[in-house]
PDB file of C-alpha atoms in Angstrom:
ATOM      1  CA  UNK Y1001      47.402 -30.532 -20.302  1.00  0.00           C
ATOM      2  CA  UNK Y1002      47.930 -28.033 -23.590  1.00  0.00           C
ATOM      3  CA  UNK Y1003      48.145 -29.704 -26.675  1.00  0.00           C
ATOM      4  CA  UNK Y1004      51.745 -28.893 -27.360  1.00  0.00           C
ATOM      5  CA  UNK Y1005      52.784 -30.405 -23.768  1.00  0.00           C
ATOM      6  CA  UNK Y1006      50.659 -33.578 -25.009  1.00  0.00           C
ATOM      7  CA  UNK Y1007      52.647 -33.532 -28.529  1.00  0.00           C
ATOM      8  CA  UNK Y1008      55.662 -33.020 -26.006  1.00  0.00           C
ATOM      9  CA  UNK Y1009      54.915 -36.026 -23.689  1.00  0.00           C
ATOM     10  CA  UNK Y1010      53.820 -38.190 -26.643  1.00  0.00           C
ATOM     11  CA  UNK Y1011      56.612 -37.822 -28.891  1.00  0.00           C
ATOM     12  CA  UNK Y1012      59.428 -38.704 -25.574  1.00  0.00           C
ATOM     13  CA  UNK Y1013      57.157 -41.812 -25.262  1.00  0.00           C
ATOM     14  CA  UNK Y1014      57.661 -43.017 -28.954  1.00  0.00           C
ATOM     15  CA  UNK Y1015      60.905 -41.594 -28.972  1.00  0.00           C
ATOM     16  CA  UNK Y1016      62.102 -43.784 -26.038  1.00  0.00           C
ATOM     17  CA  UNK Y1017      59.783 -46.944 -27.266  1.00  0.00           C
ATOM     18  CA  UNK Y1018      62.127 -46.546 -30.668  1.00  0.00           C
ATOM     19  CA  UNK Y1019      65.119 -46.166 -29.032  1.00  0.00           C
ATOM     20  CA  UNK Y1020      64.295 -49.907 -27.200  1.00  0.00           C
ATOM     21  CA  UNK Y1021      64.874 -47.669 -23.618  1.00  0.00           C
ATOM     22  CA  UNK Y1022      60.822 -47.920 -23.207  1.00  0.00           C
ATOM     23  CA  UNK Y1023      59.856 -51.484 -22.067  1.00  0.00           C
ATOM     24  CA  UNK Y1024      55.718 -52.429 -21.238  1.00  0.00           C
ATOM     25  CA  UNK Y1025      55.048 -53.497 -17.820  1.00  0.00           C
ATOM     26  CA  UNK Y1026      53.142 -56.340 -17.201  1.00  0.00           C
ATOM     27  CA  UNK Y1027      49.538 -56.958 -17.211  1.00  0.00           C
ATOM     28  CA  UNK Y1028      48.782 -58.562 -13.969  1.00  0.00           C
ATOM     29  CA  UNK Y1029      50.401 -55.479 -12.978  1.00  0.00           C
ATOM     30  CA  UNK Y1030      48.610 -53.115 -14.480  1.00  0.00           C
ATOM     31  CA  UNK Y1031      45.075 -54.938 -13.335  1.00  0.00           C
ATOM     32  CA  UNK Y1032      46.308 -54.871  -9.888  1.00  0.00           C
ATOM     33  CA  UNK Y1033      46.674 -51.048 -10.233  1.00  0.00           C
ATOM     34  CA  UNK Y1034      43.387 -50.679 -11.127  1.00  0.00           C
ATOM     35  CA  UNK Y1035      42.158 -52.541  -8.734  1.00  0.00           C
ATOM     36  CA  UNK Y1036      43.788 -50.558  -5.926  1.00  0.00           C
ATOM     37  CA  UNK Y1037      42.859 -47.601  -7.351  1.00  0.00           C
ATOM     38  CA  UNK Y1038      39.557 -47.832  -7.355  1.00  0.00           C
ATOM     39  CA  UNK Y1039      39.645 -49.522  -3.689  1.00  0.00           C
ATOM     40  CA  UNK Y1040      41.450 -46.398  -1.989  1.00  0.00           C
ATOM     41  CA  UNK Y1041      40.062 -43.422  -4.442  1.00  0.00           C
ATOM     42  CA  UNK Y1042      36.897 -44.780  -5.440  1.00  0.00           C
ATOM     43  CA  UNK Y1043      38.012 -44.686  -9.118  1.00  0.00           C
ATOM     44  CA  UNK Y1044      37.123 -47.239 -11.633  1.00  0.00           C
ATOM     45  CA  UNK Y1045      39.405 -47.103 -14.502  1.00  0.00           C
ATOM     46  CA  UNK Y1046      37.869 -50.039 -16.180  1.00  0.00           C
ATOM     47  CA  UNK Y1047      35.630 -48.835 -18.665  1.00  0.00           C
ATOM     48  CA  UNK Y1048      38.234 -47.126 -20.366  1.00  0.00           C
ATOM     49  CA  UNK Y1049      39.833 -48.452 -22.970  1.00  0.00           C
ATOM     50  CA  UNK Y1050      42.936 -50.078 -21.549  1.00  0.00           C
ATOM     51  CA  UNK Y1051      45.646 -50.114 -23.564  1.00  0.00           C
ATOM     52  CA  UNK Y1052      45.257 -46.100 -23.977  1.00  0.00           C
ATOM     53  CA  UNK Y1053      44.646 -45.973 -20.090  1.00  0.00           C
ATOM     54  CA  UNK Y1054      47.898 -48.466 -19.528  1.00  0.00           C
ATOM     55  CA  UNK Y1055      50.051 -46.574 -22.264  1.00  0.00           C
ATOM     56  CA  UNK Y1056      48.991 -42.983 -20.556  1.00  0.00           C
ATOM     57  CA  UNK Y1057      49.468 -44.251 -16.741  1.00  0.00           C
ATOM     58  CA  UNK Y1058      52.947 -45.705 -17.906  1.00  0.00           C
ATOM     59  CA  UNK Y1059      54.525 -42.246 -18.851  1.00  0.00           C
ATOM     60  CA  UNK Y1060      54.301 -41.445 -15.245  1.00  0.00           C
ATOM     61  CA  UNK Y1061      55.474 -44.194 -14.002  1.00  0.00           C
ATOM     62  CA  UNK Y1062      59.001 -43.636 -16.160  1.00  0.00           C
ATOM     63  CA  UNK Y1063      58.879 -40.151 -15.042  1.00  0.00           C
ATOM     64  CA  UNK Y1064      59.273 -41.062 -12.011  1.00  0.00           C
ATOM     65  CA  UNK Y1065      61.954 -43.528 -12.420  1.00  0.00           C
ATOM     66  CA  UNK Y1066      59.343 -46.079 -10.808  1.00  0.00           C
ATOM     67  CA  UNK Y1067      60.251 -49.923 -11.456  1.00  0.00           C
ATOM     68  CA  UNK Y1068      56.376 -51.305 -11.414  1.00  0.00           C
ATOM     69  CA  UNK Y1069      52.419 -50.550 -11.057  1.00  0.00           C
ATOM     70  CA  UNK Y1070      53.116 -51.034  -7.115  1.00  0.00           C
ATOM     71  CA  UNK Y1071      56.361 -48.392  -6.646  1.00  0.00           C
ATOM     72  CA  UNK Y1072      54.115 -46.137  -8.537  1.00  0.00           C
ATOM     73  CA  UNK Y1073      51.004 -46.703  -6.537  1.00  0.00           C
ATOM     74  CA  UNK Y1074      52.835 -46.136  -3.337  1.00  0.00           C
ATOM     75  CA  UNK Y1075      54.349 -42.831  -4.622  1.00  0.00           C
ATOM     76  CA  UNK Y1076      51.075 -41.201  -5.648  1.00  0.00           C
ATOM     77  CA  UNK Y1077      49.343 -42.547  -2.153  1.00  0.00           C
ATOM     78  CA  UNK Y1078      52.450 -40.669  -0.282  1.00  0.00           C
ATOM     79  CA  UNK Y1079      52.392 -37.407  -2.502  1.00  0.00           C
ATOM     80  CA  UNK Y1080      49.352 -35.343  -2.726  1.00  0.00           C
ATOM     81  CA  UNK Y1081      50.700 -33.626  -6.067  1.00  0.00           C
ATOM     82  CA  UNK Y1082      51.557 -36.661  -7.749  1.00  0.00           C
ATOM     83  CA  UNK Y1083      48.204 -37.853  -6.856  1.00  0.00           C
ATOM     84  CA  UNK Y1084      47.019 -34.967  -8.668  1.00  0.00           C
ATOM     85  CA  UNK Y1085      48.803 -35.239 -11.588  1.00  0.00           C
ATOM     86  CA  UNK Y1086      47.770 -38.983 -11.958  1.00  0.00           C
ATOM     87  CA  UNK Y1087      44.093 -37.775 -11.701  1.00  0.00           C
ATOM     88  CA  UNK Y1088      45.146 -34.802 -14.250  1.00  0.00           C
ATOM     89  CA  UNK Y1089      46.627 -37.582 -16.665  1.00  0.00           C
ATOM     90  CA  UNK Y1090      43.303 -39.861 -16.735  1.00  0.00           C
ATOM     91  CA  UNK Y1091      41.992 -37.631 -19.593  1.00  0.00           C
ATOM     92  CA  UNK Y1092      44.010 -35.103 -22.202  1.00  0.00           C
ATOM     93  CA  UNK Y1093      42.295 -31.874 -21.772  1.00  0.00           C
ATOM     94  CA  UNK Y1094      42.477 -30.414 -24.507  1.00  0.00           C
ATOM     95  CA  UNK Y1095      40.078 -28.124 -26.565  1.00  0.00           C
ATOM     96  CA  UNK Y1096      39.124 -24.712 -27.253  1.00  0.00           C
ATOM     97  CA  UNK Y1097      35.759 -22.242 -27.728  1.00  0.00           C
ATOM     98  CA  UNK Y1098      33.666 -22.694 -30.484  1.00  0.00           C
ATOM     99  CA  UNK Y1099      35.274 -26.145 -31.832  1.00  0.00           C
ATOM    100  CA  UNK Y1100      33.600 -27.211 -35.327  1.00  0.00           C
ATOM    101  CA  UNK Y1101      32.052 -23.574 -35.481  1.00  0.00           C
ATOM    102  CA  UNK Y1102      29.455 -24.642 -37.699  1.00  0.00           C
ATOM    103  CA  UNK Y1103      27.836 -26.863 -35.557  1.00  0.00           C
ATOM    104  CA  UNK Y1104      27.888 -24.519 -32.876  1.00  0.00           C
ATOM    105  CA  UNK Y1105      26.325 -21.858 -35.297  1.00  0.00           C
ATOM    106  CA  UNK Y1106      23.967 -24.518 -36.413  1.00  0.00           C
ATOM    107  CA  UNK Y1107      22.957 -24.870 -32.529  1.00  0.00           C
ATOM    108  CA  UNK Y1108      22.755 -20.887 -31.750  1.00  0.00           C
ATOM    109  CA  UNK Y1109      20.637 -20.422 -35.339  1.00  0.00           C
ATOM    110  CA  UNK Y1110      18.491 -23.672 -35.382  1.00  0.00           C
ATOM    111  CA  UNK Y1111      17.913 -25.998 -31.945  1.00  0.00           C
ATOM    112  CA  UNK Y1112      18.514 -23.149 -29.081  1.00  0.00           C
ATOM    113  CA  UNK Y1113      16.055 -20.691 -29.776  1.00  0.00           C
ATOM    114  CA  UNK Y1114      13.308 -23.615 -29.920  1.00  0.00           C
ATOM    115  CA  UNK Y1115      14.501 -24.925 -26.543  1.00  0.00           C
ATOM    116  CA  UNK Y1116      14.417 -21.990 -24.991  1.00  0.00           C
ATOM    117  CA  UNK Y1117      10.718 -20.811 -26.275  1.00  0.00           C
ATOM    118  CA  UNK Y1118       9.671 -24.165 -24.685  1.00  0.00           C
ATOM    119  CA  UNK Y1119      11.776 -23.981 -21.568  1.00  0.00           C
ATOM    120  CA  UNK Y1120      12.378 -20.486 -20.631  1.00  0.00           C
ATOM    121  CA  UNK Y1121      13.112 -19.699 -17.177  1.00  0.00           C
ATOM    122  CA  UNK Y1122      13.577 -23.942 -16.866  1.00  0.00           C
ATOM    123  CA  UNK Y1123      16.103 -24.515 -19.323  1.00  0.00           C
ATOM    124  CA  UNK Y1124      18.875 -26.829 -18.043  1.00  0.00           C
ATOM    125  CA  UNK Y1125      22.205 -27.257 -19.929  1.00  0.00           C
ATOM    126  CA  UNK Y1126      24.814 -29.841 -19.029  1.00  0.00           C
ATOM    127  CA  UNK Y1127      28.498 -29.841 -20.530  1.00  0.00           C
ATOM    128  CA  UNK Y1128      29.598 -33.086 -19.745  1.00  0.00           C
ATOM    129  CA  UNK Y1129      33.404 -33.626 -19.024  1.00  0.00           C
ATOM    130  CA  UNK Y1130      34.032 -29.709 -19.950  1.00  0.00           C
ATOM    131  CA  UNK Y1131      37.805 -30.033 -18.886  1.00  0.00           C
ATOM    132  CA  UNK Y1132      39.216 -26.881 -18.651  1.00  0.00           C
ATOM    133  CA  UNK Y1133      35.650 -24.626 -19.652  1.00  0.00           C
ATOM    134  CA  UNK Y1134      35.663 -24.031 -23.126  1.00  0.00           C
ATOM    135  CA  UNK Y1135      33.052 -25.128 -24.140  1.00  0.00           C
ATOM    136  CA  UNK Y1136      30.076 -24.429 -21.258  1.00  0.00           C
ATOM    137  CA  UNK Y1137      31.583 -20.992 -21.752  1.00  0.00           C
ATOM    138  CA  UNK Y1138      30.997 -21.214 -25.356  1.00  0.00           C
ATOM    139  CA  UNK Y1139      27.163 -22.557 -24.308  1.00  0.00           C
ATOM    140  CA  UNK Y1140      27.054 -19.525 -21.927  1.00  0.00           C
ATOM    141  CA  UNK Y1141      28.587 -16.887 -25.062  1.00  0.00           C
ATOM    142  CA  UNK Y1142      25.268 -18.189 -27.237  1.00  0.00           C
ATOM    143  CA  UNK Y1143      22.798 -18.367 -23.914  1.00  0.00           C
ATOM    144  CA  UNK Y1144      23.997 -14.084 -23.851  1.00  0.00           C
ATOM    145  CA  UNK Y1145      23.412 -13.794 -27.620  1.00  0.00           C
ATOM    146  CA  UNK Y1146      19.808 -15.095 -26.924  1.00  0.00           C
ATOM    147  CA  UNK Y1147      19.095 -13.243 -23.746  1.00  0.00           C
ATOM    148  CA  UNK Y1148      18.368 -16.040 -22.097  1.00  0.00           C
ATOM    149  CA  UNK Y1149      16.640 -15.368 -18.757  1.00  0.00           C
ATOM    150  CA  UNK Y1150      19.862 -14.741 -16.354  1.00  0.00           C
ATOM    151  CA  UNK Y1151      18.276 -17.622 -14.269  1.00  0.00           C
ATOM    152  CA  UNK Y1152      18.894 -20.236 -16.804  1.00  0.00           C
ATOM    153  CA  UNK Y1153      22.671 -21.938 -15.993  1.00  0.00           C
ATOM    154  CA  UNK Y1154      25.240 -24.402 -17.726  1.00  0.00           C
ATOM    155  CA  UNK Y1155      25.883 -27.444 -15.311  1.00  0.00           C
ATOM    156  CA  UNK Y1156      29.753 -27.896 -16.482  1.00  0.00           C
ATOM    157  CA  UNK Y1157      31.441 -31.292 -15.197  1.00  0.00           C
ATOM    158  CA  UNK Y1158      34.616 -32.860 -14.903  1.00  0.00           C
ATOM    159  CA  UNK Y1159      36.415 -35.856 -12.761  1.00  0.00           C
ATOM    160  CA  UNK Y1160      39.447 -33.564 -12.954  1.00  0.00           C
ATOM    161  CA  UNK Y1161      39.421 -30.902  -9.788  1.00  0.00           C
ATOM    162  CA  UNK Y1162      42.950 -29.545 -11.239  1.00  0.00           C
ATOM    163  CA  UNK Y1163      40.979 -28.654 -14.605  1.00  0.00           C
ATOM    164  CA  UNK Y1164      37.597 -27.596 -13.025  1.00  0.00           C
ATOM    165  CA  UNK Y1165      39.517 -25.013 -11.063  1.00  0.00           C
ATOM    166  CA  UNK Y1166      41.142 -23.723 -13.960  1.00  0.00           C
ATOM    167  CA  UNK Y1167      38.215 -23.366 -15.458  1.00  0.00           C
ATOM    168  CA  UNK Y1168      36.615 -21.215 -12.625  1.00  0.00           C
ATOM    169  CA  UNK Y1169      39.319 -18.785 -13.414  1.00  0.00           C
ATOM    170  CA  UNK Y1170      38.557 -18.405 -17.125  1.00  0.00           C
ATOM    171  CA  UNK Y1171      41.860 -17.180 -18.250  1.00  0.00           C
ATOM    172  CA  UNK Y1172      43.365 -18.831 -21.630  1.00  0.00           C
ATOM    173  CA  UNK Y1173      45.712 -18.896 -24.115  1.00  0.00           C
ATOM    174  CA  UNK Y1174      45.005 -17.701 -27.692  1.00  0.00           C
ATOM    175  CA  UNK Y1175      45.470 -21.263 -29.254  1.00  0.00           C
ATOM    176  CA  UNK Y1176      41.905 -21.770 -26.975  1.00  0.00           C
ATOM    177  CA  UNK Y1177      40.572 -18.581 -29.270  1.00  0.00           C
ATOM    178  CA  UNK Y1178      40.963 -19.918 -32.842  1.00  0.00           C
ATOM    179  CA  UNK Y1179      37.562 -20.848 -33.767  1.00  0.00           C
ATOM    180  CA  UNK Y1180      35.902 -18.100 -32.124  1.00  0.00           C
ATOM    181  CA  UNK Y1181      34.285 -15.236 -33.903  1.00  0.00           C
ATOM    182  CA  UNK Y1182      35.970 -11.747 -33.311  1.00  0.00           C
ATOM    183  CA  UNK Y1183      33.245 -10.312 -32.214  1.00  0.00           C
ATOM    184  CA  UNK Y1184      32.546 -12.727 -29.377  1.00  0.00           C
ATOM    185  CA  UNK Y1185      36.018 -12.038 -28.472  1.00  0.00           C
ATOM    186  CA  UNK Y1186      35.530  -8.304 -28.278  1.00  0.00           C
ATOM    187  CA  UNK Y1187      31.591  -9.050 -26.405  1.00  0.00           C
ATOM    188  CA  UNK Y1188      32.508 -11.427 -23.772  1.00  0.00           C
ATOM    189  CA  UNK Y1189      36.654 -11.547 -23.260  1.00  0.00           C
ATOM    190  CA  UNK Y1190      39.174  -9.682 -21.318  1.00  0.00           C
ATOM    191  CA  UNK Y1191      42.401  -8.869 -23.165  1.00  0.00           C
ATOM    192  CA  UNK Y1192      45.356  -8.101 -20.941  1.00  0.00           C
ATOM    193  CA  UNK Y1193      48.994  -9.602 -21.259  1.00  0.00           C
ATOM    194  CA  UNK Y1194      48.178 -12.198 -23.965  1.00  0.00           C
ATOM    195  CA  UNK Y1195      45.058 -13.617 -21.894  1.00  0.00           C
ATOM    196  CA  UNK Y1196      41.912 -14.144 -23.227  1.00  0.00           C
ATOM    197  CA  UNK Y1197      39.874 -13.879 -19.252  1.00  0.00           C
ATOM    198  CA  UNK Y1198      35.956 -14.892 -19.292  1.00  0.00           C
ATOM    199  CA  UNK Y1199      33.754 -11.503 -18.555  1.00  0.00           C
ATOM    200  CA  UNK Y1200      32.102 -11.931 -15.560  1.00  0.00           C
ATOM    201  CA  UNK Y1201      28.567 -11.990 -16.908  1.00  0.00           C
ATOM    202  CA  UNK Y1202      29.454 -15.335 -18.701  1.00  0.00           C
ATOM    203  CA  UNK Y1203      31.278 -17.240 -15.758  1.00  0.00           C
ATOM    204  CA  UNK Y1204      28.157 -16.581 -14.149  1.00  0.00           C
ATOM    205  CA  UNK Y1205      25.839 -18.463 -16.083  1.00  0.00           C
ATOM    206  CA  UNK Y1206      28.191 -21.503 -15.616  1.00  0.00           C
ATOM    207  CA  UNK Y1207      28.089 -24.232 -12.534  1.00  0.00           C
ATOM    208  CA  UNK Y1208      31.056 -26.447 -12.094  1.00  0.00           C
ATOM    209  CA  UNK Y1209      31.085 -29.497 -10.356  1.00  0.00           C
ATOM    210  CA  UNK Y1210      32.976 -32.379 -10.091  1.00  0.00           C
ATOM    211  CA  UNK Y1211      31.251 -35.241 -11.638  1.00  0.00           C
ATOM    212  CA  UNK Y1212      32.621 -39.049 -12.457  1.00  0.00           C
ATOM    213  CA  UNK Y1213      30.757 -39.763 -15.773  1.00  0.00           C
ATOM    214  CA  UNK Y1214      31.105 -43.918 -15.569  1.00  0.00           C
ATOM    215  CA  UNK Y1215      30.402 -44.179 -11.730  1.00  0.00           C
ATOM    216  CA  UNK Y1216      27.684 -40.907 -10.389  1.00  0.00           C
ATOM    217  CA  UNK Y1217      24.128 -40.434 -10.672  1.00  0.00           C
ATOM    218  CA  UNK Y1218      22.753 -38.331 -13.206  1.00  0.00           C
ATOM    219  CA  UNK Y1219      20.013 -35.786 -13.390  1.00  0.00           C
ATOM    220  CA  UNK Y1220      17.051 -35.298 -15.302  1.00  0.00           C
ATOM    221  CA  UNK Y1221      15.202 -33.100 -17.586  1.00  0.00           C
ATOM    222  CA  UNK Y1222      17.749 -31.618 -19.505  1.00  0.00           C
ATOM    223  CA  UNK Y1223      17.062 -29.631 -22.388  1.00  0.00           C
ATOM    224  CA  UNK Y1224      20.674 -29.554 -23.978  1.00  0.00           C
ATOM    225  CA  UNK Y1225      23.699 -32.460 -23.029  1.00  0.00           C
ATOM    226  CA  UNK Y1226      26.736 -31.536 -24.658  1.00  0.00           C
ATOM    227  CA  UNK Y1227      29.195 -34.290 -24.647  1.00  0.00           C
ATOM    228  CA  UNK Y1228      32.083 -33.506 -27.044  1.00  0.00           C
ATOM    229  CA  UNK Y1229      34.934 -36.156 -27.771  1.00  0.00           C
ATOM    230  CA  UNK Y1230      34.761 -37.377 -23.999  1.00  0.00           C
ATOM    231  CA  UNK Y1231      33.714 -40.967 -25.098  1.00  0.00           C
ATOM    232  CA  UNK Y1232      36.386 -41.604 -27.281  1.00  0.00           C
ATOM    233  CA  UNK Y1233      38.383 -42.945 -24.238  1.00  0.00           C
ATOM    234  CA  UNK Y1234      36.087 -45.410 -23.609  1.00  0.00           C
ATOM    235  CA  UNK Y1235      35.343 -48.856 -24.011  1.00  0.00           C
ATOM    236  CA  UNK Y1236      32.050 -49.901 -26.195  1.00  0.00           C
ATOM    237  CA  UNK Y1237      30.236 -51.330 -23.468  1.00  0.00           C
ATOM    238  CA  UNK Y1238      30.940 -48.102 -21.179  1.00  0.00           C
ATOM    239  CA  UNK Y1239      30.480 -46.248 -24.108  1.00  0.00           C
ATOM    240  CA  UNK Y1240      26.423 -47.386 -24.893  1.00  0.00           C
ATOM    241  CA  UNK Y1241      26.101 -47.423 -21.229  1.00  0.00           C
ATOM    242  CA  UNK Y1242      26.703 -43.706 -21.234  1.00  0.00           C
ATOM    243  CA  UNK Y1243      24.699 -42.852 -24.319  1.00  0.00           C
ATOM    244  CA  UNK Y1244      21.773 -44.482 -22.828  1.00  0.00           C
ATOM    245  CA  UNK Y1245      21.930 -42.896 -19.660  1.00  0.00           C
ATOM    246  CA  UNK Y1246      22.681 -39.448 -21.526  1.00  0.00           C
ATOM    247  CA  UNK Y1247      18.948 -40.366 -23.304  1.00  0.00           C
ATOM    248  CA  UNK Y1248      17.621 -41.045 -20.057  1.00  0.00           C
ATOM    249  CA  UNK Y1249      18.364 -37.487 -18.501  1.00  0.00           C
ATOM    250  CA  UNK Y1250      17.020 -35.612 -21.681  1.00  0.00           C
ATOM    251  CA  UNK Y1251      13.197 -34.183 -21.865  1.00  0.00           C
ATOM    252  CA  UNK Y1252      11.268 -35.351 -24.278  1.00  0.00           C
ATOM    253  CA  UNK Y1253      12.161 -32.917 -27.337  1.00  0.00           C
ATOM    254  CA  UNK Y1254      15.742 -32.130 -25.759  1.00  0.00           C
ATOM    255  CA  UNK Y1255      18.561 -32.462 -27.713  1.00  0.00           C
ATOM    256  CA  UNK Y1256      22.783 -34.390 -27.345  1.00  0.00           C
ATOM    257  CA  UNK Y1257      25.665 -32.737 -28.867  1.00  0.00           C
ATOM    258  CA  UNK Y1258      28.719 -35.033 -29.416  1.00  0.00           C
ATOM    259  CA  UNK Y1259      31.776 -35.086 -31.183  1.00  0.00           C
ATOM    260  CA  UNK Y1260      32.585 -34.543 -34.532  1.00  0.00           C
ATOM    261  CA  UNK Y1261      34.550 -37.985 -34.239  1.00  0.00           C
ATOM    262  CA  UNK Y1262      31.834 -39.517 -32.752  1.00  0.00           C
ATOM    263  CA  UNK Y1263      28.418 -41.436 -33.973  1.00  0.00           C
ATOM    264  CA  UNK Y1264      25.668 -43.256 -31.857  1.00  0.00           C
ATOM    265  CA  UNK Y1265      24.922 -46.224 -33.897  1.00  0.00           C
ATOM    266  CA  UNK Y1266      22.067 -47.677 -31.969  1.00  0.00           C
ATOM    267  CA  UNK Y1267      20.571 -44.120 -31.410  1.00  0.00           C
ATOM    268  CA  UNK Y1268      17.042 -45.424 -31.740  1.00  0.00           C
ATOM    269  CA  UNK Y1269      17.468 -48.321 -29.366  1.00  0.00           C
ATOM    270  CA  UNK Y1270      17.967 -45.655 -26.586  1.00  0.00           C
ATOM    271  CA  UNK Y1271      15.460 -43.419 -27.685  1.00  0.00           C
ATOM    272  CA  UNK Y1272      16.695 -40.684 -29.439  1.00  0.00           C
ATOM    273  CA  UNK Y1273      16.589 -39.375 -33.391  1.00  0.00           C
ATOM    274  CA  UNK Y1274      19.187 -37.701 -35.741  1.00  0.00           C
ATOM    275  CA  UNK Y1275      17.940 -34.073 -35.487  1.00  0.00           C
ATOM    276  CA  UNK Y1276      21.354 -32.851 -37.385  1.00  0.00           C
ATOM    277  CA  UNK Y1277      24.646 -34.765 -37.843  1.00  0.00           C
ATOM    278  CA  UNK Y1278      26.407 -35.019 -34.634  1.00  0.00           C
ATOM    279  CA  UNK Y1279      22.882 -33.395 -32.798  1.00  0.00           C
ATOM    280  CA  UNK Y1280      20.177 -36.194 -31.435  1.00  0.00           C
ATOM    281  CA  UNK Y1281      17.143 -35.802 -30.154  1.00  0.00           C
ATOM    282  CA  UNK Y1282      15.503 -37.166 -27.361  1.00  0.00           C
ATOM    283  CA  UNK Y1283      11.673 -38.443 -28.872  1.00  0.00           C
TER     284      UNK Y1283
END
């Protein structure tokens, strides 16, 4: 979902809840929902924070005129699309290349070059819940300013297939380019008919895969997580739970990029230091 459709969709919401026309659904309900989602999709919604999950899942159900949790349910089970919408919905996708460029510059200038001289050819990367690609692209942009070895890859994840495909593609708007320096634009982008397209030597230093962050196995022994304003949506306990398992899949020495909106509080509990504000590292 773009930003302005977001600012679109919000604004009918609050509009409508106003007006008195919007009116909650109940609870039970909405537990039930969740509880038959994760039954037929294998889909737990419950570590996300629920009233943002309820409030987001509710804006379909009064686009589609539905009367309760259960006339929804039914609808999405019967229509593949709407299915994939609801999927689409779980998470707003929105971000761009090179968001908080200093902390990316901070990362190509400071922490990469060291991982790299101690990884080389082994160097693993993982952009947790990338959404539509930005940013493992933007990992891949500063893997090509370091001539990396062309065998070393960007594991880029996602619960959302409809978002991962886009991403494959690597077309975009310009409201995706804002932060990123010109030159990277004129290095590593196609311009044709107001799209920005990915240069093939980028998209292929990046893997996507579809990944559920709160139910799948991890891996191990990465040198770089990146994790950027995915966690947000979560609730605490899902939230540490996360973090820790984050530390657990870092090398000794690796490093965990998160959100400028984000802190890890008990960062030492789970093994890790404050290599840079925002950056941790695994000891």
């Amino acid at each position: 979902m773009s930003l302005d459709d977001f600012k679109d969709k919000k604004f009918a919401w609050l509009s409508n809840l106003q007006s008195g026309e919007f009116h909650e659904l109940p609870w039970d309900e909405f537990e039930w929902f969740v509880k038959k989602v994760k039954e037929s999709m294998n889909l737990d919604l419950s570590g996300y924070k629920p009233e943002r999950m309820k409030r987001r899942i509710e804006m379909l159900v009064r686009k589609y005129n539905c009367k309760s949790y259960k006339e929804y349910y039914d609808l999405i089970m019967k229509d593949a699309k709407k299915k994939d919408e609801f999927l689409d919905k779980l998470t707003i996708n929105v971000t761009e290349f090179f968001r908080n460029p200093e902390k990316w510059m901070e990362l190509r200038d400071k922490f990469l070059p060291e991982l790299l001289k101690e990884s080389g050819s082994r160097f693993k990367a993982w952009s947790a819940g990338c959404s539509s690609g930005e940013e493992p692209y933007t990992i891949a942009i500063i893997l090509e300013e370091l001539k990396a070895p062309p065998s070393v890859k960007v594991l880029a994840t996602d619960i959302d297939i409809g978002v991962l495909t886009k991403a494959q593609i690597g077309e975009y708007e310009e409201r995706s380019m804002v932060s990123t320096p010109p030159e990277y634009i004129q290095k590593y982008f196609i311009v044709r008919d107001g799209k920005y397209i990915v240069k093939p030597n980028v998209k292929a230093r990046v893997q996507f895969k579809r990944h559920n962050l709160l139910q799948d196995p991890f891996d191990k022994g990465f040198d770089l997580i990146i994790c950027r304003n995915v966690v947000i949506y979560f609730e605490m306990e899902a939230k540490e739970e996360l973090y820790k398992k984050f530390s657990e899949s870092l090398r000794p020495g690796g490093l965990l990029f998160v959100g400028n909106t984000e802190r890890i509080f008990n960062y030492r509990n789970i093994g890790l230091e404050v290599a840079s504000p925002f950056i941790y590292r695994k000891i």
